[in-house]
């Protein structure tokens, strides 16, 4: 089974891109499965079910979405194998820009959209920096110049990635993306493989349910902002 | 400079000097939150004053950052030539939705304008996306696209990475909150050419030639009218975009000189496809592709007779234009004006 990880900021068009992509792959119905890792709620289950795509949704809830992802990814792979998929696509929202659910040796796709602002590629860090393919969506509603500057800013952060412009509504661009997917590697397990980047670290009182504000409630790993005199 | 030379240069040159040699290096430092780093030292020494934590947050150490910096400069000092020169583009027919073959072999030279006409759902966008991905009989239409008479291999198709085709459509907007000058300068910077000031000026002038109402370099993008925005987008695409092929989805009537727009675009030695139902634009093209049932049903060369009727159409258009101007200036419209 081939495994592909897709990540990107909320509402960047991940689900639309994946659905168009599955359509474009033209495999037997049900042979590509999706695992969606989300935070609290998601409305994507319906979209996948409507398209006849087997989908499993997981909510990280009070856990760090990245930690949740990495602790469940091997189970996802085993679910995919047991379901006899030819391909499994994981979809996760980069909820903090620090998130990057990419694994060494596994095709990593980042989806970002032109509407998110011209400097966004320079701000989102590992999510973009460690991707193999960067899919840029919503290019049909901004000017050519903005698309070019946006692509330039993506290149600044990740010069080795392949850039593909995809229209999530018409599917334009998914064809080239599907060509990459066919090259993704076949796996049986992710055991002993490594994440490309560490997940955000924190073991502090707030991780364990503290809600009160103030120094005396803060324990564990903390990072303090330094305020300079004006 | 090769990589080894570049590393030596980075290790031995103070950052201030590097920033002078490569202004784009400022962006690199900003990307890694290192704007405030000492400029009088070379990068490795300057990095010693930076907390390890900062670099670690980006998953880097001093050496890793140096390597990244090196890669960055290599990437952005190379003159982007990856699309190469495209002097012709050939469309070899595939099949329409009824599985009937399209008997088409159409070669379009740089500087040529082709219009694409046909009802909604006739396959116009599919044709345009076949061109965009350089289809090699592997898309649903089974068309093949040649560049300079040669079938591009997969590697070349990937390398084009969205750089082959520039698009202009009626739905497009500027989403940035910048002045016209800042916008053009930003775009010029991303092209990494030396003559930024010159090309900004050129874009600005030709945009104003197209726009019904003039604007200044200090006008905010968000304050431009629909016509002015379109004019700026066209001038920018013609003068600044590196893409050798331009796909245009209609140019609206309001507030823009369409004839001039096509002229400016064609002058830029690009291959231009205009999807339009406007006779003025369609007949101005050298050829027009007629789409039907998801396929190319015909290719019509604009005949001399059609060329003649173009003059009459222009007259009608001029009359309408005149009426618009009069309305705009608060004048009264009389029947006399239509004669």
XYZ file of C-alpha atoms in Angstrom:
569
model
C 0.000 0.000 0.000
C 1.195 3.500 -0.848
C 1.062 6.122 1.884
C 0.828 9.855 1.266
C 0.652 12.559 3.937
C -1.207 15.755 3.181
C -1.085 18.711 5.557
C -1.936 22.375 5.441
C -3.593 25.235 7.288
C -7.346 25.021 7.963
C -9.533 25.800 4.940
C -6.623 25.779 2.515
C -8.422 23.235 0.367
C -6.889 19.909 1.472
C -10.112 17.915 1.227
C -11.036 19.360 -2.165
C -7.572 18.636 -3.517
C -7.633 15.060 -2.178
C -11.097 14.402 -3.601
C -10.127 15.728 -7.026
C -6.939 13.755 -6.829
C -8.715 10.491 -6.048
C -11.049 11.146 -8.972
C -8.080 11.772 -11.207
C -6.199 8.623 -10.083
C -9.008 6.639 -11.702
C -8.539 3.552 -9.505
C -11.301 1.162 -8.556
C -13.786 2.771 -6.134
C -12.811 2.201 -2.527
C -9.178 1.396 -3.220
C -7.943 4.711 -1.835
C -8.705 5.403 1.821
C -8.378 8.581 3.840
C -7.580 9.172 7.495
C -8.396 12.671 8.591
C -6.715 13.969 11.736
C -8.506 16.980 13.082
C -8.877 18.894 16.286
C -12.433 19.335 17.468
C -14.919 18.945 14.654
C -14.791 18.284 10.969
C -17.382 18.340 8.235
C -15.244 16.487 5.746
C -16.537 13.028 6.542
C -19.632 13.750 4.475
C -17.640 14.990 1.505
C -15.595 11.790 1.480
C -18.593 9.538 1.998
C -20.480 11.244 -0.813
C -17.575 10.496 -3.092
C -17.546 6.874 -1.940
C -14.130 7.204 -0.313
C -13.600 5.068 2.823
C -12.687 7.501 5.577
C -11.708 7.378 9.221
C -11.727 10.570 11.284
C -9.783 11.177 14.476
C -10.093 14.152 16.801
C -7.127 15.117 18.918
C -9.348 17.005 21.341
C -7.268 18.150 24.291
C -4.074 16.607 22.968
C -1.465 18.303 20.823
C -2.623 17.424 17.291
C 0.906 16.507 16.237
C 1.466 14.143 19.151
C -1.942 12.647 18.479
C -1.037 12.150 14.829
C 2.275 10.453 15.445
C 0.844 8.147 18.104
C -1.873 6.943 15.737
C -0.216 6.888 12.350
C 1.018 3.298 12.524
C -2.496 2.143 13.467
C -3.805 4.085 10.497
C -1.405 2.219 8.231
C -2.519 -1.116 9.660
C -6.164 -0.120 9.147
C -5.342 0.710 5.534
C -3.587 -2.609 4.980
C -6.434 -4.548 6.607
C -8.890 -2.704 4.356
C -6.767 -3.726 1.360
C -6.341 -0.186 0.068
C -3.938 0.474 -2.757
C -3.285 3.886 -1.287
C -3.854 5.596 2.040
C -3.898 9.370 2.297
C -3.643 11.060 5.681
C -5.021 14.545 5.962
C -4.155 16.813 8.859
C -4.581 20.480 9.533
C -1.504 22.390 10.572
C -3.218 23.927 13.510
C -0.195 25.691 14.806
C 2.175 26.561 11.976
C 4.763 24.523 13.785
C 2.933 21.299 12.896
C 4.540 19.091 10.287
C 3.333 15.501 10.150
C 5.839 14.392 7.517
C 7.759 11.137 7.734
C 11.120 10.382 6.157
C 10.641 8.422 2.952
C 6.884 9.002 2.775
C 5.563 11.397 0.161
C 4.711 14.669 1.919
C 2.343 17.196 0.426
C 1.631 20.641 1.824
C -1.482 22.482 0.665
C -1.576 26.257 1.021
C -3.792 28.827 -0.609
C -3.094 32.059 -2.408
C -5.646 33.918 -0.332
C -3.762 33.347 2.891
C -1.530 36.327 2.171
C 1.610 36.827 0.211
C 3.998 36.417 3.150
C 2.336 33.344 4.618
C 4.792 30.902 2.999
C 7.587 32.651 4.862
C 5.760 32.302 8.162
C 4.473 28.755 8.257
C 7.774 27.018 8.820
C 8.202 23.215 8.983
C 4.755 22.517 7.559
C 6.027 23.981 4.301
C 9.741 23.590 4.668
C 9.759 19.811 4.946
C 7.217 19.015 2.223
C 8.162 17.259 -1.042
C 5.342 18.827 -2.984
C 3.683 22.146 -2.327
C 0.195 22.449 -3.738
C -1.024 26.020 -4.134
C -4.792 26.466 -4.312
C -7.252 29.272 -5.015
C -4.997 30.683 -7.722
C -7.988 31.313 -9.925
C -9.134 34.288 -7.894
C -5.913 36.234 -7.395
C -3.801 38.009 -9.973
C -1.041 36.261 -11.893
C 1.457 38.563 -10.190
C 0.324 37.496 -6.734
C 0.571 33.851 -7.763
C 4.116 34.421 -8.942
C 5.179 36.307 -5.823
C 3.535 33.662 -3.660
C 5.397 30.896 -5.503
C 8.612 32.855 -5.103
C 8.037 33.075 -1.361
C 7.393 29.327 -1.202
C 10.699 28.766 -2.986
C 12.435 30.953 -0.420
C 11.460 28.577 2.327
C 11.558 25.291 0.450
C 13.677 25.483 -2.649
C 13.667 21.773 -3.400
C 9.900 21.219 -3.355
C 7.888 20.768 -6.518
C 5.195 23.416 -6.868
C 1.834 22.547 -8.324
C -1.062 24.944 -8.770
C -4.332 23.123 -8.264
C -7.845 24.426 -8.676
C -9.831 22.545 -6.040
C -13.110 23.280 -7.790
C -12.328 22.268 -11.360
C -9.498 19.908 -10.500
C -7.110 21.687 -12.860
C -3.588 20.716 -11.884
C -4.478 17.437 -10.122
C -3.288 15.467 -13.114
C 0.360 16.348 -12.519
C -0.103 15.741 -8.809
C -1.488 12.270 -9.508
C 1.642 11.479 -11.489
C 3.704 12.082 -8.355
C 1.390 9.968 -6.254
C 1.867 7.000 -8.516
C 5.554 7.205 -7.624
C 4.906 7.064 -3.872
C 6.548 4.160 -2.168
C 4.794 0.997 -1.025
C 4.943 0.257 2.683
C 3.815 -2.410 5.124
C 4.589 -0.528 8.317
C 6.020 2.747 9.566
C 7.756 1.134 12.539
C 11.216 2.641 13.110
C 10.720 5.314 10.460
C 11.218 8.865 11.689
C 9.361 12.130 11.543
C 11.132 14.757 9.469
C 10.821 17.283 12.264
C 10.173 17.152 15.988
C 6.653 17.817 17.190
C 6.073 20.858 19.400
C 7.330 20.126 22.881
C 5.498 20.934 26.049
C 4.926 19.186 29.300
C 3.617 21.928 31.507
C 0.788 22.461 33.941
C -1.487 23.697 31.154
C -1.012 20.388 29.328
C -2.607 18.659 32.267
C -5.669 20.812 32.520
C -4.600 23.902 34.455
C -6.689 26.938 33.504
C -5.711 29.555 36.077
C -3.367 32.353 34.980
C -0.330 33.438 36.932
C 3.241 32.411 37.675
C 2.384 30.197 40.610
C 0.286 27.918 38.420
C 2.982 27.489 35.770
C 5.081 24.356 36.057
C 7.172 22.208 33.771
C 8.550 23.277 30.393
C 7.841 26.930 29.760
C 8.942 29.601 27.390
C 8.701 33.209 28.490
C 8.441 36.216 26.247
C 10.938 38.955 27.046
C 9.365 42.402 27.165
C 11.751 45.245 26.428
C 11.347 48.773 27.871
C 9.686 51.248 25.504
C 30.294 30.651 -7.848
C 30.109 26.942 -7.103
C 28.939 25.597 -3.761
C 32.423 25.277 -2.238
C 33.335 28.835 -3.280
C 30.041 30.091 -1.957
C 30.643 28.441 1.441
C 34.130 29.979 1.611
C 32.663 33.348 0.693
C 29.958 33.063 3.369
C 32.514 32.052 5.985
C 34.944 34.846 5.207
C 32.738 37.806 4.302
C 30.936 39.962 6.812
C 27.152 39.921 6.584
C 26.879 43.605 5.729
C 28.926 42.988 2.609
C 26.906 39.877 1.723
C 23.679 41.845 2.029
C 25.119 44.417 -0.371
C 26.190 41.735 -2.852
C 22.931 39.812 -2.507
C 20.070 42.022 -1.286
C 17.789 38.961 -1.292
C 19.839 37.578 1.620
C 17.851 39.962 3.845
C 14.777 37.806 3.168
C 16.642 34.699 4.221
C 17.619 36.212 7.575
C 14.045 37.379 8.120
C 12.690 33.908 7.338
C 14.766 32.536 10.218
C 14.078 35.480 12.542
C 17.697 36.624 12.311
C 17.196 40.206 11.067
C 18.881 41.666 14.141
C 22.042 39.591 13.837
C 25.430 41.398 13.776
C 26.277 42.646 10.285
C 29.964 43.330 10.937
C 30.824 39.645 11.349
C 30.710 36.735 8.922
C 27.653 34.497 9.414
C 29.261 31.695 11.510
C 30.670 34.195 14.027
C 27.509 36.277 14.041
C 25.513 33.127 14.769
C 27.512 32.559 17.945
C 25.626 35.482 19.442
C 22.303 33.864 18.611
C 20.681 31.586 21.142
C 20.790 27.945 20.068
C 17.110 27.806 20.891
C 16.229 30.134 17.996
C 17.906 27.922 15.414
C 16.642 24.742 17.049
C 13.083 25.997 16.654
C 13.650 25.824 12.923
C 15.271 22.415 13.217
C 18.726 23.789 12.422
C 22.163 24.266 13.945
C 24.875 26.709 12.860
C 26.193 24.400 10.183
C 22.717 23.557 8.899
C 21.851 27.205 8.638
C 25.032 27.923 6.692
C 24.097 25.159 4.262
C 20.558 26.488 3.923
C 21.925 29.971 3.293
C 24.211 28.617 0.639
C 21.357 26.759 -1.073
C 19.174 29.819 -0.871
C 21.724 32.057 -2.574
C 22.428 29.439 -5.229
C 18.734 29.209 -5.979
C 18.033 32.873 -6.157
C 21.085 34.061 -8.007
C 20.601 31.627 -10.837
C 18.751 33.395 -13.618
C 15.553 31.419 -13.921
C 15.701 29.863 -17.333
C 13.953 26.626 -16.513
C 11.083 27.197 -18.913
C 13.527 28.027 -21.695
C 12.412 29.804 -24.824
C 9.144 28.633 -26.259
C 8.971 29.557 -29.918
C 6.065 27.316 -30.803
C 3.391 25.158 -29.234
C 1.621 22.354 -31.088
C -1.724 20.792 -30.215
C -2.221 17.282 -31.573
C -5.874 16.258 -31.432
C -7.270 13.508 -29.226
C -10.918 12.638 -28.786
C -14.092 14.516 -27.847
C -16.708 13.347 -25.339
C -18.386 11.152 -27.975
C -15.035 9.418 -28.530
C -14.794 10.887 -32.014
C -11.266 11.809 -33.056
C -10.314 15.476 -33.338
C -8.492 15.749 -36.615
C -6.345 18.639 -35.545
C -2.707 19.482 -35.710
C -2.282 23.105 -34.801
C 1.069 24.817 -34.346
C 1.080 28.251 -32.777
C 4.099 30.528 -32.922
C 5.209 33.013 -30.251
C 3.423 36.329 -30.786
C 0.330 34.642 -32.201
C -3.104 35.170 -30.713
C -5.591 32.312 -30.784
C -9.175 32.700 -29.682
C -11.125 29.809 -28.229
C -14.893 29.896 -28.695
C -17.739 27.550 -27.889
C -20.689 27.228 -25.525
C -20.329 26.552 -21.787
C -19.313 22.956 -21.186
C -17.870 22.584 -24.687
C -14.460 21.707 -23.327
C -12.648 25.050 -23.271
C -11.221 24.664 -19.790
C -10.167 21.075 -20.486
C -8.223 22.287 -23.524
C -6.553 24.976 -21.470
C -5.636 22.508 -18.717
C -4.225 20.076 -21.301
C -1.949 22.881 -22.406
C -1.034 23.745 -18.839
C 0.088 20.210 -17.957
C 1.622 19.576 -21.390
C -0.651 16.571 -21.923
C 1.038 13.572 -23.517
C -1.942 11.456 -24.553
C -2.353 10.696 -20.848
C -5.261 13.005 -19.990
C -8.946 12.123 -20.614
C -8.862 13.864 -24.012
C -5.735 11.966 -25.129
C -4.349 15.151 -26.654
C -0.642 15.736 -27.033
C 1.133 19.048 -26.657
C 4.538 19.684 -28.211
C 6.900 22.488 -27.273
C 9.108 23.728 -30.097
C 8.015 20.640 -32.019
C 9.241 18.250 -29.333
C 7.259 16.125 -26.874
C 8.428 17.148 -23.379
C 9.369 14.232 -21.098
C 7.929 13.862 -17.605
C 10.908 15.553 -15.982
C 10.441 18.637 -18.116
C 6.725 18.621 -17.414
C 7.407 18.627 -13.688
C 10.073 21.257 -13.989
C 7.675 23.606 -15.679
C 6.037 23.623 -12.227
C 3.271 26.022 -13.170
C 5.667 28.388 -14.889
C 4.595 27.646 -18.453
C 1.237 29.332 -18.312
C 0.119 32.696 -16.953
C -3.608 33.111 -16.472
C -5.880 36.098 -16.549
C -9.552 35.809 -15.773
C -12.490 37.993 -14.888
C -12.714 36.453 -11.420
C -9.263 37.581 -10.435
C -8.692 40.196 -7.793
C -5.822 41.813 -6.024
C -5.881 40.605 -2.436
C -2.871 42.591 -1.225
C -3.160 45.922 0.485
C -0.340 47.723 -1.306
C 0.124 50.729 -3.550
C 0.585 50.143 -7.270
C 4.278 50.973 -6.913
C 4.849 48.608 -3.985
C 2.993 45.873 -5.825
C 5.009 46.226 -9.028
C 8.275 46.448 -7.096
C 7.412 43.306 -5.191
C 6.701 41.416 -8.373
C 9.867 42.751 -10.011
C 11.893 41.625 -7.008
C 10.625 38.068 -7.329
C 11.912 37.990 -10.889
C 15.434 38.714 -9.682
C 16.249 40.943 -12.609
C 18.509 43.932 -12.208
C 16.377 46.478 -14.038
C 13.492 46.563 -11.557
C 12.921 50.334 -11.663
C 12.772 50.358 -15.435
C 10.323 47.491 -15.709
C 8.080 48.908 -12.971
C 7.859 52.162 -14.925
C 7.117 50.303 -18.155
C 4.324 48.282 -16.562
C 2.813 51.356 -15.004
C 2.803 53.281 -18.288
C 1.265 50.500 -20.320
C -1.359 49.835 -17.642
C -2.406 53.470 -17.855
C -2.538 53.252 -21.622
C -5.127 50.502 -21.237
C -7.158 51.964 -18.404
C -10.071 54.210 -19.233
C -9.341 56.339 -16.209
C -5.761 57.007 -15.168
C -4.285 56.106 -11.805
C -0.996 56.929 -10.087
C 1.815 54.823 -8.662
C 0.620 55.779 -5.197
C -2.937 54.551 -5.742
C -3.800 51.601 -3.508
C -4.561 48.375 -5.339
C -7.775 48.107 -3.375
C -8.897 51.517 -4.667
C -8.506 50.602 -8.340
C -11.705 50.232 -10.343
C -12.467 46.942 -12.078
C -11.140 48.270 -15.381
C -7.996 49.711 -13.807
C -7.266 46.438 -11.995
C -7.666 44.475 -15.203
C -5.434 46.966 -17.039
C -2.736 46.607 -14.404
C -2.984 42.817 -14.470
C -2.655 42.736 -18.250
C 0.283 45.134 -18.330
C 1.955 43.217 -15.529
C 1.434 39.852 -17.224
C 2.735 41.195 -20.533
C 5.833 42.861 -19.106
C 6.736 40.954 -15.973
C 5.513 37.412 -16.118
C 8.104 34.906 -17.282
C 5.496 32.502 -18.575
C 5.666 32.027 -22.348
C 1.976 31.154 -22.662
C -0.934 33.320 -21.531
C -4.490 32.093 -21.110
C -7.105 34.822 -20.974
C -10.678 34.222 -19.974
C -12.608 37.143 -21.490
C -11.618 40.767 -21.154
C -14.649 42.736 -20.034
C -15.900 45.751 -21.882
C -15.834 48.213 -19.061
C -13.056 50.695 -18.546
C -10.368 49.043 -20.634
C -9.082 49.303 -24.187
C -9.344 45.678 -25.300
C -7.681 46.168 -28.665
C -4.706 47.794 -27.055
C -4.628 45.004 -24.442
C -4.291 42.302 -27.085
C -1.644 44.370 -28.862
C 0.458 44.789 -25.724
C 0.224 41.082 -24.939
C 1.081 39.978 -28.473
C 4.052 42.332 -28.560
C 5.568 40.477 -25.644
C 6.290 37.492 -27.950
C 4.064 35.173 -26.009
C 1.570 32.604 -27.180
C -1.864 33.895 -26.295
C -5.141 32.026 -25.945
C -8.233 34.160 -25.436
C -11.422 32.451 -24.485
C -14.012 34.944 -25.659
C -17.306 35.573 -27.386
C -16.498 39.161 -28.162
C -16.231 39.508 -31.977
C -13.741 42.322 -31.592
C -11.323 40.070 -29.727
C -12.099 36.836 -31.554
C -11.519 38.342 -34.992
C -8.376 40.078 -33.892
C -6.846 36.673 -33.269
C -4.945 34.975 -36.080
C -6.990 31.812 -35.708
C -9.870 30.620 -33.641
C -10.499 27.220 -32.171
C -14.140 26.129 -32.167
C -15.010 23.813 -29.265
C -17.963 21.407 -29.325
C -18.834 18.283 -27.317
C -15.606 18.446 -25.343
C -13.438 18.502 -28.436
C -11.910 20.807 -31.017
C -14.431 20.722 -33.849
C -12.782 23.245 -36.148
C -9.932 25.675 -36.449
C -10.793 28.761 -38.468
C -8.152 31.105 -39.805
C -9.326 34.715 -39.690
C -9.980 35.470 -43.370
C -9.375 38.703 -45.228
C -13.145 39.185 -45.443
C -13.450 38.771 -41.678
C -10.586 41.177 -41.295
C -12.607 43.712 -43.281
C -15.688 43.297 -41.137
C -13.454 43.873 -38.161
C -13.251 47.517 -39.245
C -17.037 47.790 -39.145
C -17.166 46.071 -35.748
C -14.569 48.488 -34.476
C -16.761 51.335 -35.587
C -19.709 49.952 -33.624
C -17.416 49.490 -30.658
C -16.112 53.049 -30.990
C -19.644 54.367 -31.029
C -20.430 52.445 -27.846
C -17.203 53.662 -26.279
C -18.114 57.220 -27.157
C -21.537 56.759 -25.546
C -19.906 55.425 -22.399
C -17.588 58.402 -22.203
C -20.461 60.793 -22.643
C -22.435 59.108 -19.908
C -19.418 59.291 -17.667
C -19.064 63.009 -18.293
C -22.699 63.732 -17.540
C -23.683 64.498 -21.140
C -26.981 63.738 -22.831
C -27.277 60.837 -25.276
C -29.043 61.716 -28.541
C -29.976 59.627 -31.561
C -27.624 61.756 -33.628
C -24.689 60.110 -31.908
C -25.647 56.723 -33.309
C -25.345 57.840 -36.909
